[in-house]
PDB file of C-alpha atoms in Angstrom:
ATOM      1  CA  MET A  60     -28.400 -32.271 -26.322  1.00 36.00           C
ATOM      2  CA  PRO A  61     -26.251 -29.586 -24.696  1.00 37.00           C
ATOM      3  CA  PRO A  62     -26.328 -29.683 -20.873  1.00 37.00           C
ATOM      4  CA  ASP A  63     -28.010 -26.290 -20.609  1.00 55.00           C
ATOM      5  CA  THR A  64     -31.010 -27.482 -22.603  1.00 73.00           C
ATOM      6  CA  ALA A  65     -31.380 -31.006 -21.238  1.00 92.00           C
ATOM      7  CA  PHE A  66     -34.345 -32.124 -19.157  1.00 97.00           C
ATOM      8  CA  SER A  67     -33.276 -32.410 -15.504  1.00 97.00           C
ATOM      9  CA  TRP A  68     -34.442 -35.672 -13.980  1.00 98.00           C
ATOM     10  CA  ASP A  69     -33.100 -34.592 -10.591  1.00 97.00           C
ATOM     11  CA  THR A  70     -35.377 -31.556 -10.716  1.00 97.00           C
ATOM     12  CA  PHE A  71     -38.370 -33.605 -11.823  1.00 98.00           C
ATOM     13  CA  ARG A  72     -37.952 -36.288  -9.182  1.00 97.00           C
ATOM     14  CA  GLN A  73     -38.105 -33.730  -6.363  1.00 97.00           C
ATOM     15  CA  VAL A  74     -41.755 -33.015  -7.247  1.00 98.00           C
ATOM     16  CA  PRO A  75     -42.715 -35.351 -10.124  1.00 99.00           C
ATOM     17  CA  VAL A  76     -45.677 -33.336 -11.343  1.00 99.00           C
ATOM     18  CA  ILE A  77     -46.061 -31.733 -14.761  1.00 99.00           C
ATOM     19  CA  ALA A  78     -48.126 -28.548 -14.469  1.00 99.00           C
ATOM     20  CA  ILE A  79     -50.141 -28.201 -17.673  1.00 99.00           C
ATOM     21  CA  LEU A  80     -50.507 -24.666 -19.032  1.00 99.00           C
ATOM     22  CA  ARG A  81     -53.377 -24.644 -21.504  1.00 98.00           C
ATOM     23  CA  GLY A  82     -55.040 -21.489 -22.765  1.00 97.00           C
ATOM     24  CA  TYR A  83     -53.275 -19.043 -20.456  1.00 98.00           C
ATOM     25  CA  SER A  84     -51.783 -15.732 -21.548  1.00 98.00           C
ATOM     26  CA  PRO A  85     -48.021 -15.197 -21.418  1.00 98.00           C
ATOM     27  CA  GLU A  86     -48.494 -13.002 -18.354  1.00 98.00           C
ATOM     28  CA  VAL A  87     -50.446 -15.658 -16.453  1.00 98.00           C
ATOM     29  CA  CYS A  88     -47.935 -18.331 -17.478  1.00 99.00           C
ATOM     30  CA  ARG A  89     -45.181 -16.189 -16.012  1.00 99.00           C
ATOM     31  CA  GLU A  90     -47.099 -15.845 -12.738  1.00 98.00           C
ATOM     32  CA  ILE A  91     -47.638 -19.618 -12.623  1.00 99.00           C
ATOM     33  CA  ALA A  92     -43.927 -20.159 -13.216  1.00 99.00           C
ATOM     34  CA  GLU A  93     -43.132 -17.841 -10.306  1.00 99.00           C
ATOM     35  CA  VAL A  94     -45.475 -19.823  -8.051  1.00 99.00           C
ATOM     36  CA  GLY A  95     -43.911 -23.050  -9.295  1.00 99.00           C
ATOM     37  CA  MET A  96     -40.409 -21.830  -8.550  1.00 98.00           C
ATOM     38  CA  ASP A  97     -41.472 -20.787  -5.055  1.00 98.00           C
ATOM     39  CA  THR A  98     -43.228 -24.055  -4.201  1.00 99.00           C
ATOM     40  CA  GLY A  99     -41.042 -26.648  -5.911  1.00 98.00           C
ATOM     41  CA  PHE A 100     -43.196 -27.422  -8.960  1.00 99.00           C
ATOM     42  CA  HIS A 101     -40.423 -26.989 -11.485  1.00 99.00           C
ATOM     43  CA  THR A 102     -41.801 -28.838 -14.518  1.00 99.00           C
ATOM     44  CA  LEU A 103     -44.171 -26.978 -16.850  1.00 99.00           C
ATOM     45  CA  GLU A 104     -45.942 -28.120 -20.008  1.00 99.00           C
ATOM     46  CA  VAL A 105     -47.190 -25.526 -22.503  1.00 99.00           C
ATOM     47  CA  THR A 106     -49.811 -27.046 -24.778  1.00 99.00           C
ATOM     48  CA  MET A 107     -49.344 -26.358 -28.460  1.00 99.00           C
ATOM     49  CA  ASN A 108     -53.023 -25.468 -28.908  1.00 98.00           C
ATOM     50  CA  THR A 109     -52.522 -22.471 -26.625  1.00 98.00           C
ATOM     51  CA  GLU A 110     -52.466 -19.110 -28.366  1.00 97.00           C
ATOM     52  CA  GLU A 111     -48.852 -17.876 -28.536  1.00 98.00           C
ATOM     53  CA  ALA A 112     -47.626 -21.290 -27.361  1.00 98.00           C
ATOM     54  CA  VAL A 113     -44.286 -20.967 -29.129  1.00 98.00           C
ATOM     55  CA  ASP A 114     -43.645 -17.524 -27.647  1.00 98.00           C
ATOM     56  CA  ILE A 115     -44.622 -18.746 -24.171  1.00 99.00           C
ATOM     57  CA  LEU A 116     -42.288 -21.726 -24.478  1.00 98.00           C
ATOM     58  CA  SER A 117     -39.414 -19.493 -25.538  1.00 98.00           C
ATOM     59  CA  MET A 118     -40.105 -17.007 -22.736  1.00 98.00           C
ATOM     60  CA  LEU A 119     -40.238 -19.662 -20.031  1.00 98.00           C
ATOM     61  CA  ARG A 120     -37.080 -21.342 -21.287  1.00 98.00           C
ATOM     62  CA  ARG A 121     -35.255 -18.013 -21.330  1.00 97.00           C
ATOM     63  CA  ASP A 122     -36.463 -16.617 -18.020  1.00 98.00           C
ATOM     64  CA  TYR A 123     -36.692 -19.802 -15.914  1.00 98.00           C
ATOM     65  CA  PRO A 124     -33.551 -21.812 -16.702  1.00 96.00           C
ATOM     66  CA  LEU A 125     -33.877 -23.901 -13.523  1.00 96.00           C
ATOM     67  CA  MET A 126     -37.245 -25.266 -14.627  1.00 98.00           C
ATOM     68  CA  ASN A 127     -38.087 -28.083 -17.020  1.00 99.00           C
ATOM     69  CA  VAL A 128     -40.235 -26.568 -19.760  1.00 99.00           C
ATOM     70  CA  GLY A 129     -41.842 -28.775 -22.371  1.00 99.00           C
ATOM     71  CA  ALA A 130     -44.556 -28.852 -24.994  1.00 99.00           C
ATOM     72  CA  GLY A 131     -47.877 -30.662 -24.735  1.00 99.00           C
ATOM     73  CA  THR A 132     -50.672 -31.565 -27.141  1.00 99.00           C
ATOM     74  CA  VAL A 133     -47.994 -32.401 -29.704  1.00 99.00           C
ATOM     75  CA  CYS A 134     -49.917 -34.363 -32.339  1.00 98.00           C
ATOM     76  CA  THR A 135     -47.961 -33.836 -35.550  1.00 98.00           C
ATOM     77  CA  LEU A 136     -44.384 -33.595 -36.716  1.00 98.00           C
ATOM     78  CA  GLU A 137     -45.025 -29.907 -37.406  1.00 98.00           C
ATOM     79  CA  ASP A 138     -46.061 -29.394 -33.770  1.00 98.00           C
ATOM     80  CA  TYR A 139     -42.951 -31.254 -32.684  1.00 98.00           C
ATOM     81  CA  GLU A 140     -40.589 -29.206 -34.840  1.00 98.00           C
ATOM     82  CA  GLU A 141     -42.103 -25.918 -33.654  1.00 98.00           C
ATOM     83  CA  ALA A 142     -41.803 -27.029 -30.033  1.00 98.00           C
ATOM     84  CA  VAL A 143     -38.178 -28.077 -30.415  1.00 98.00           C
ATOM     85  CA  ALA A 144     -37.309 -24.829 -32.181  1.00 97.00           C
ATOM     86  CA  ALA A 145     -38.803 -22.940 -29.221  1.00 97.00           C
ATOM     87  CA  GLY A 146     -36.585 -24.876 -26.811  1.00 97.00           C
ATOM     88  CA  ALA A 147     -38.934 -27.554 -25.456  1.00 98.00           C
ATOM     89  CA  GLN A 148     -37.067 -29.908 -23.118  1.00 98.00           C
ATOM     90  CA  PHE A 149     -39.677 -32.668 -23.281  1.00 99.00           C
ATOM     91  CA  ILE A 150     -42.677 -33.643 -25.383  1.00 99.00           C
ATOM     92  CA  VAL A 151     -46.144 -34.671 -24.182  1.00 99.00           C
ATOM     93  CA  MET A 152     -48.774 -36.111 -26.523  1.00 99.00           C
ATOM     94  CA  PRO A 153     -52.468 -36.986 -26.120  1.00 98.00           C
ATOM     95  CA  ILE A 154     -52.080 -39.826 -28.641  1.00 98.00           C
ATOM     96  CA  VAL A 155     -49.607 -42.367 -29.998  1.00 98.00           C
ATOM     97  CA  GLU A 156     -48.116 -40.790 -33.145  1.00 98.00           C
ATOM     98  CA  GLU A 157     -45.155 -42.858 -34.271  1.00 98.00           C
ATOM     99  CA  GLU A 158     -43.188 -40.258 -36.211  1.00 98.00           C
ATOM    100  CA  VAL A 159     -43.264 -37.826 -33.291  1.00 99.00           C
ATOM    101  CA  ILE A 160     -42.126 -40.465 -30.803  1.00 99.00           C
ATOM    102  CA  VAL A 161     -39.360 -41.706 -33.087  1.00 98.00           C
ATOM    103  CA  SER A 162     -38.147 -38.144 -33.736  1.00 98.00           C
ATOM    104  CA  ALA A 163     -38.029 -37.307 -30.029  1.00 98.00           C
ATOM    105  CA  VAL A 164     -36.178 -40.526 -29.212  1.00 98.00           C
ATOM    106  CA  ALA A 165     -33.655 -39.820 -31.983  1.00 97.00           C
ATOM    107  CA  GLU A 166     -33.000 -36.340 -30.570  1.00 96.00           C
ATOM    108  CA  GLY A 167     -32.780 -37.499 -26.966  1.00 96.00           C
ATOM    109  CA  LEU A 168     -35.892 -35.659 -25.797  1.00 98.00           C
ATOM    110  CA  PRO A 169     -38.051 -37.291 -23.135  1.00 98.00           C
ATOM    111  CA  VAL A 170     -41.382 -38.103 -24.765  1.00 99.00           C
ATOM    112  CA  PHE A 171     -44.646 -38.997 -23.035  1.00 99.00           C
ATOM    113  CA  PRO A 172     -47.276 -40.241 -25.524  1.00 99.00           C
ATOM    114  CA  GLY A 173     -50.892 -40.521 -24.431  1.00 99.00           C
ATOM    115  CA  ALA A 174     -52.534 -43.948 -24.314  1.00 98.00           C
ATOM    116  CA  TYR A 175     -55.669 -45.438 -22.772  1.00 98.00           C
ATOM    117  CA  THR A 176     -55.732 -49.197 -23.300  1.00 98.00           C
ATOM    118  CA  PRO A 177     -53.091 -51.824 -22.454  1.00 98.00           C
ATOM    119  CA  THR A 178     -52.436 -52.296 -26.177  1.00 98.00           C
ATOM    120  CA  GLU A 179     -51.920 -48.564 -26.729  1.00 98.00           C
ATOM    121  CA  ILE A 180     -49.717 -48.316 -23.649  1.00 99.00           C
ATOM    122  CA  TYR A 181     -47.514 -51.186 -24.791  1.00 98.00           C
ATOM    123  CA  ARG A 182     -47.339 -49.787 -28.336  1.00 98.00           C
ATOM    124  CA  ALA A 183     -46.174 -46.385 -27.075  1.00 99.00           C
ATOM    125  CA  TRP A 184     -43.568 -47.995 -24.825  1.00 99.00           C
ATOM    126  CA  SER A 185     -42.282 -50.240 -27.619  1.00 98.00           C
ATOM    127  CA  LEU A 186     -41.725 -47.181 -29.819  1.00 98.00           C
ATOM    128  CA  GLY A 187     -39.389 -45.730 -27.197  1.00 98.00           C
ATOM    129  CA  ALA A 188     -41.607 -43.635 -24.935  1.00 99.00           C
ATOM    130  CA  THR A 189     -39.811 -42.367 -21.842  1.00 99.00           C
ATOM    131  CA  ALA A 190     -43.046 -42.955 -19.958  1.00 99.00           C
ATOM    132  CA  VAL A 191     -46.607 -43.402 -21.143  1.00 99.00           C
ATOM    133  CA  LYS A 192     -49.165 -40.736 -20.325  1.00 99.00           C
ATOM    134  CA  VAL A 193     -52.252 -42.647 -19.194  1.00 98.00           C
ATOM    135  CA  PHE A 194     -54.914 -40.364 -20.630  1.00 98.00           C
ATOM    136  CA  PRO A 195     -57.578 -39.572 -19.774  1.00 96.00           C
ATOM    137  CA  ALA A 196     -56.974 -41.113 -16.363  1.00 97.00           C
ATOM    138  CA  ARG A 197     -60.138 -39.708 -14.768  1.00 94.00           C
ATOM    139  CA  GLU A 198     -62.266 -42.799 -15.431  1.00 91.00           C
ATOM    140  CA  LEU A 199     -59.416 -45.288 -14.933  1.00 95.00           C
ATOM    141  CA  GLY A 200     -57.975 -44.323 -11.567  1.00 96.00           C
ATOM    142  CA  PRO A 201     -55.044 -45.646  -9.516  1.00 97.00           C
ATOM    143  CA  GLU A 202     -56.288 -49.249  -9.601  1.00 97.00           C
ATOM    144  CA  PHE A 203     -55.849 -49.263 -13.377  1.00 97.00           C
ATOM    145  CA  VAL A 204     -52.197 -48.366 -12.847  1.00 97.00           C
ATOM    146  CA  ARG A 205     -51.812 -51.287 -10.459  1.00 97.00           C
ATOM    147  CA  ASP A 206     -53.476 -53.611 -12.952  1.00 97.00           C
ATOM    148  CA  ILE A 207     -51.197 -52.481 -15.793  1.00 97.00           C
ATOM    149  CA  HIS A 208     -48.104 -52.873 -13.638  1.00 96.00           C
ATOM    150  CA  GLY A 209     -48.980 -56.520 -13.041  1.00 96.00           C
ATOM    151  CA  PRO A 210     -48.131 -57.854 -16.510  1.00 97.00           C
ATOM    152  CA  LEU A 211     -46.295 -54.731 -17.743  1.00 97.00           C
ATOM    153  CA  SER A 212     -44.192 -53.856 -14.722  1.00 97.00           C
ATOM    154  CA  GLU A 213     -41.359 -52.348 -16.767  1.00 98.00           C
ATOM    155  CA  ILE A 214     -43.524 -49.602 -18.275  1.00 98.00           C
ATOM    156  CA  LYS A 215     -43.316 -46.196 -16.600  1.00 99.00           C
ATOM    157  CA  LEU A 216     -46.673 -44.433 -16.354  1.00 99.00           C
ATOM    158  CA  LEU A 217     -47.674 -40.774 -16.088  1.00 99.00           C
ATOM    159  CA  PRO A 218     -51.437 -40.498 -15.418  1.00 99.00           C
ATOM    160  CA  THR A 219     -53.006 -37.259 -16.607  1.00 99.00           C
ATOM    161  CA  GLY A 220     -56.578 -36.011 -16.559  1.00 97.00           C
ATOM    162  CA  GLY A 221     -58.524 -35.880 -13.319  1.00 96.00           C
ATOM    163  CA  VAL A 222     -55.509 -35.985 -10.998  1.00 98.00           C
ATOM    164  CA  ASP A 223     -56.127 -33.768  -7.975  1.00 98.00           C
ATOM    165  CA  LYS A 224     -55.230 -33.271  -4.323  1.00 98.00           C
ATOM    166  CA  GLY A 225     -57.652 -35.997  -3.294  1.00 97.00           C
ATOM    167  CA  ASN A 226     -56.241 -38.816  -5.428  1.00 98.00           C
ATOM    168  CA  ILE A 227     -52.647 -37.882  -6.201  1.00 98.00           C
ATOM    169  CA  ARG A 228     -51.312 -39.863  -3.249  1.00 98.00           C
ATOM    170  CA  SER A 229     -53.040 -43.028  -4.454  1.00 98.00           C
ATOM    171  CA  TYR A 230     -51.416 -42.695  -7.861  1.00 98.00           C
ATOM    172  CA  PHE A 231     -47.934 -42.494  -6.361  1.00 98.00           C
ATOM    173  CA  GLU A 232     -48.697 -45.382  -4.037  1.00 98.00           C
ATOM    174  CA  ALA A 233     -49.609 -47.336  -7.189  1.00 97.00           C
ATOM    175  CA  GLY A 234     -46.093 -46.766  -8.514  1.00 97.00           C
ATOM    176  CA  VAL A 235     -46.358 -44.056 -11.159  1.00 98.00           C
ATOM    177  CA  LEU A 236     -43.307 -42.171 -12.417  1.00 98.00           C
ATOM    178  CA  GLY A 237     -45.184 -38.901 -12.096  1.00 99.00           C
ATOM    179  CA  VAL A 238     -48.472 -37.230 -12.960  1.00 99.00           C
ATOM    180  CA  GLY A 239     -49.719 -34.439 -15.164  1.00 99.00           C
ATOM    181  CA  MET A 240     -52.038 -31.894 -13.571  1.00 99.00           C
ATOM    182  CA  ALA A 241     -54.140 -29.143 -15.094  1.00 98.00           C
ATOM    183  CA  SER A 242     -57.116 -27.746 -13.152  1.00 97.00           C
ATOM    184  CA  GLY A 243     -56.389 -30.018 -10.189  1.00 98.00           C
ATOM    185  CA  LEU A 244     -53.253 -27.945  -9.607  1.00 99.00           C
ATOM    186  CA  LEU A 245     -54.008 -24.712 -11.435  1.00 98.00           C
ATOM    187  CA  ASP A 246     -57.139 -23.723  -9.538  1.00 98.00           C
ATOM    188  CA  ARG A 247     -59.320 -21.809 -11.979  1.00 95.00           C
ATOM    189  CA  ALA A 248     -61.043 -19.668  -9.369  1.00 98.00           C
ATOM    190  CA  LEU A 249     -57.745 -18.523  -7.882  1.00 98.00           C
ATOM    191  CA  LEU A 250     -56.338 -17.765 -11.333  1.00 98.00           C
ATOM    192  CA  ALA A 251     -59.467 -15.848 -12.317  1.00 97.00           C
ATOM    193  CA  GLU A 252     -59.047 -13.720  -9.198  1.00 98.00           C
ATOM    194  CA  LYS A 253     -55.291 -13.383  -9.795  1.00 97.00           C
ATOM    195  CA  ASP A 254     -54.853 -14.685  -6.259  1.00 98.00           C
ATOM    196  CA  TYR A 255     -51.310 -15.950  -6.650  1.00 98.00           C
ATOM    197  CA  ASP A 256     -50.717 -16.140  -2.905  1.00 98.00           C
ATOM    198  CA  GLY A 257     -53.734 -18.418  -2.721  1.00 98.00           C
ATOM    199  CA  LEU A 258     -52.425 -20.419  -5.673  1.00 99.00           C
ATOM    200  CA  SER A 259     -49.085 -20.820  -3.916  1.00 99.00           C
ATOM    201  CA  ALA A 260     -50.858 -22.150  -0.824  1.00 99.00           C
ATOM    202  CA  HIS A 261     -52.822 -24.561  -3.012  1.00 99.00           C
ATOM    203  CA  PHE A 262     -49.626 -25.825  -4.674  1.00 99.00           C
ATOM    204  CA  ARG A 263     -48.162 -26.537  -1.234  1.00 98.00           C
ATOM    205  CA  LYS A 264     -51.280 -28.431  -0.167  1.00 98.00           C
ATOM    206  CA  VAL A 265     -51.044 -30.606  -3.275  1.00 99.00           C
ATOM    207  CA  LYS A 266     -47.365 -31.264  -2.625  1.00 98.00           C
ATOM    208  CA  ASN A 267     -47.960 -32.111   1.024  1.00 98.00           C
ATOM    209  CA  ALA A 268     -50.606 -34.639  -0.011  1.00 98.00           C
ATOM    210  CA  PHE A 269     -48.087 -37.044  -1.544  1.00 98.00           C
ATOM    211  CA  THR A 270     -44.396 -36.210  -1.223  1.00 95.00           C
ATOM    212  CA  ASP A 271     -43.833 -38.416   1.826  1.00 96.00           C
ATOM    213  CA  VAL A 272     -44.644 -41.388  -0.436  1.00 96.00           C
ATOM    214  CA  LEU A 273     -41.512 -40.540  -2.445  1.00 94.00           C
ATOM    215  CA  GLU A 274     -39.178 -40.860   0.542  1.00 80.00           C
TER     216      GLU A 274
END
C-alpha cells in the first residue's frame, strides 16, 4: 500500500485504543474525530452498518490524514470491498469470515476478526489475522486474556465489548495489543448533549487510567 494510506503502528501504539463509531451522523463523527485528535485517540473504526458509513469513512480519511481510520462490522466480501474503496486503513470483523481475512492479508491491510472461544481465536490467527478481536469481551474479562496467553502466547488480542475506564488497565496488564471501545469511550449522555468539552475530559480520564502500563 502507498505510504500515505498505510496504517500507522507508531500512531496506534501511542494510545492503542480503537474508538468505535456506530450509528453516528457524519457531523457527530467529525466532532468525535476532533476530540480524538486533541486527546491522542487517533484510531477510529466506522462500522459498516452505520448509515452513510462509506461517506463517513471517506470524509475522515480525507480530513484527518494523521489518524488511522478503518472499517468495522465487516462481515462479507462486499462490505470489505466497499470499505477498501472508501480508503479504510484496517478492517475489524465481529466474526471469522475466511475470504475477508484472506483478502485483507493479501492487500496488506491489518485485519482484526472477532472470535470468542480458543478454537475460534486460533482459527482467526492461523488465517493471518493481525490480531484477534476477543468479542464480546464483556463476559470474559481480563482473566480470559491471561488464560489464552498461557498456551497461545504468540496470538495478539484486541478485546472489544464492555471495555471501559474501570477495566481497561486490567486488560493492558494482561498483555493485550490494544482494545476496542464504543460506549465506554464515547459517552452517550455527553454525545446526546453535544458536550464535546466534557467528552474530551472523559477521553483524557480513560487514557490516564492505563497509559502508564505501556511505559
